[in-house]
Amino acid sequence: MHSSAPAPSEEEIRGVVTPLASLEGPLLPMLHALQDTWGFVPQAAVPVLADILNLGRAEVHGVISFYHDFRRNPAGRHILKICRAEACQSMGANALAESTLQKLGIAWHGTTPNGAVTVEPVYCLGMCACAPAVMVDGKVVGRVDDARMDRILAEVGV
Amino acid sequence: MKIFVPGDSAAKALGADDVADALAREAKARGLDVQLVRNGTRGMVWLEPLVEVDTPEGRIGYGNVTPDQVPDLLDGKLNSLGRVEDIDWFARQTRLTFARCGVIDPLDLDDYAANGGLVGLRRALGMTGSQIVQEVTASGLRGRGGAGFPTGIKWKTVAEAEAPQKYIVCNADEGDSGTFADRMIIEGDPFSLIEGMAIAGLGVGATRGYVYLRSEYPDAIRILMQAVKIARQRGLLGPDVLGSGRAFDMEVRTGAGAYVCGEETSLLNSLEGKRGTVRAKPPLPALQGFLGQPTVVNNVISLATVPVIFEKGAQHYADFGLGRSRGTVTLQIAGNVKRGGLFETAFGMTLGEVVNDIGGGTATGRPVKAVQVGGPLGAYMPVSKFDTPMGYEEFDRQGGLIGHAGLVVFDDTADMLRMARFAMEFCAVESCGKCTPCRIGAVRGVETIDRIAQGDAAAIPLLTDLCETMKDGSLCALGGFTPFPVMSALTHFPDDFATLQEAAE
């Protein structure tokens, strides 16, 4: 997953972001659109965005790097977010996260060697009354124990 | 036959989609004419998936339904909870803001209007801007996002500002652990937020609005975007709101995973497409907010409460509450608790009643050790403070804060030193970096707590001093309030901080 797809061209990048140029405060919607399209924000987008929005490249880079959401490299085929916030901790989220990372043999933000899944921390999914919670590709799962986590991992092909 | 299966994301996280699929399949196999409604949640997360069957006697509830129980449910063989309105946990509430949540189809505007929706907006359309602001002031509504600032005063400032364009910005960046009220109302009754924003726009003379909604809530984003589209198609939003000739329209914007963007000035920067760093105040956002224009920044619950204030009158709302905390508080009971969920009630119930009586104590059955009230920046309240009434000033006097009214319960296995360390670690991860006490202080805080953990008792006064500096010197509540959980843990649970050194002595 980390290598194959060719880098998007300037033309393709312009095609994704130009329709958003008339918004008030268009940069975040543009970055989301890029990430929705390619799964990450390609480096080649920085000068294009700087040109369209009349910003310095450093400013664009500064915005991308400020936000946890924006990835600068492709992730695995699936993204597993494990909540680390207090409500989930009160129901054993720390142990769940540790055992999951150990099982996969990766650290936070790591991707399994087969490219199946990237594991990221998240601070609150709003599932605080059914903790601990995780999110798999945008789908939330509550009251996650080791057995449920094993099923999730099997589903994403670990 | 009408059957309700919540489409709320907490219900879905507990299997509601599978139950809905099983119901549709089974009904089809039996040739039953079932109308399946994906309502919001009633807030009883402990009973989700809570399936309701509409009968002549009322809506009958079935709790914690699994797909394999569906045949029994359709046969009438499954044990019911009786009428949902009669379930004690539900019946004890005063539902004003959440009156429709879980009751109606969230995206059915006619259902919304048939249940009291749009009454408030129609009334507001017959009022002048200053009458609208006066109504909100008279209700006593205070910002439900955490700061508790009187909403009417904020609106008045914006109303009196002269500018070519003013904005209503809804803060839906609900990042505090233990809180999910914003998510719940957006998923369960999105038109109430849209109506509230339209009333705010009429009140202050703003024609454009934005909802800054966190990316961690994809279901809420999808539902609110659909609701905005429907509202526009039906003339609730647009150049001619409900045929009044007055304009208000709004957009939904997605956050990008930065906790600090829940702070109003960094939210505005983020909305403008910048790094979400905090702005120094003054100037107040009410005078120079989004794109430098006068802007109302209100929390979801504040805005979603506005319609009911206009529907029932300011006095009706103000008649509930305690002291200067008027109206209802939407308690979110969470963490290690037996009966967790959203409980809307007049201000004034004590913390102990909420945790033990409503929440039923811990989920694990062990004794309660601490309750963190008000999110990651709220104090850990020990059991000895359980007689504190839920009210802004009452919590302030006890060294705590209500914040967005989330309560996270911990049992006696919680290690409060570890929780204090986490508070500092979280602040370090999420700091916007603009001010030194927060950016550097949080990192030093983690290191200092690690020294305490290793038995260095001399690090305790250092931590106390650091917390003072962060409290007094930080630009916003992230650095300024992180000392609340840290110092409350240290003060109320000193045993967890008396580590190796004493053991060695």
PDB file of C-alpha atoms in Angstrom, chain B residues 130-141 150-156 309-310 314 318 326:
ATOM      1  CA  SER B 130     -33.912  43.391  20.290  1.00  0.00           C
ATOM      2  CA  GLN B 131     -37.065  41.582  21.458  1.00  0.00           C
ATOM      3  CA  ILE B 132     -35.465  38.286  20.446  1.00  0.00           C
ATOM      4  CA  VAL B 133     -32.284  39.093  22.344  1.00  0.00           C
ATOM      5  CA  GLN B 134     -34.363  40.202  25.330  1.00  0.00           C
ATOM      6  CA  GLU B 135     -36.244  36.898  25.330  1.00  0.00           C
ATOM      7  CA  VAL B 136     -33.000  34.922  25.462  1.00  0.00           C
ATOM      8  CA  THR B 137     -31.659  37.158  28.227  1.00  0.00           C
ATOM      9  CA  ALA B 138     -34.859  36.698  30.235  1.00  0.00           C
ATOM     10  CA  SER B 139     -34.622  32.912  29.942  1.00  0.00           C
ATOM     11  CA  GLY B 140     -31.343  33.000  31.871  1.00  0.00           C
ATOM     12  CA  LEU B 141     -29.731  30.682  29.326  1.00  0.00           C
ATOM     13  CA  PRO B 150     -24.960  34.460  29.572  1.00  0.00           C
ATOM     14  CA  THR B 151     -26.106  33.838  25.992  1.00  0.00           C
ATOM     15  CA  GLY B 152     -28.316  36.950  25.864  1.00  0.00           C
ATOM     16  CA  ILE B 153     -25.406  39.274  26.654  1.00  0.00           C
ATOM     17  CA  LYS B 154     -23.285  37.719  23.910  1.00  0.00           C
ATOM     18  CA  TRP B 155     -26.125  38.135  21.422  1.00  0.00           C
ATOM     19  CA  LYS B 156     -26.676  41.750  22.495  1.00  0.00           C
ATOM     20  CA  ILE B 309     -37.426  28.998  24.876  1.00  0.00           C
ATOM     21  CA  PHE B 310     -39.344  30.736  22.090  1.00  0.00           C
ATOM     22  CA  ALA B 314     -38.568  32.638  28.486  1.00  0.00           C
ATOM     23  CA  ALA B 318     -36.299  30.246  33.672  1.00  0.00           C
ATOM     24  CA  ARG B 326     -31.561  28.569  35.070  1.00  0.00           C
TER      25      ARG B 326
END
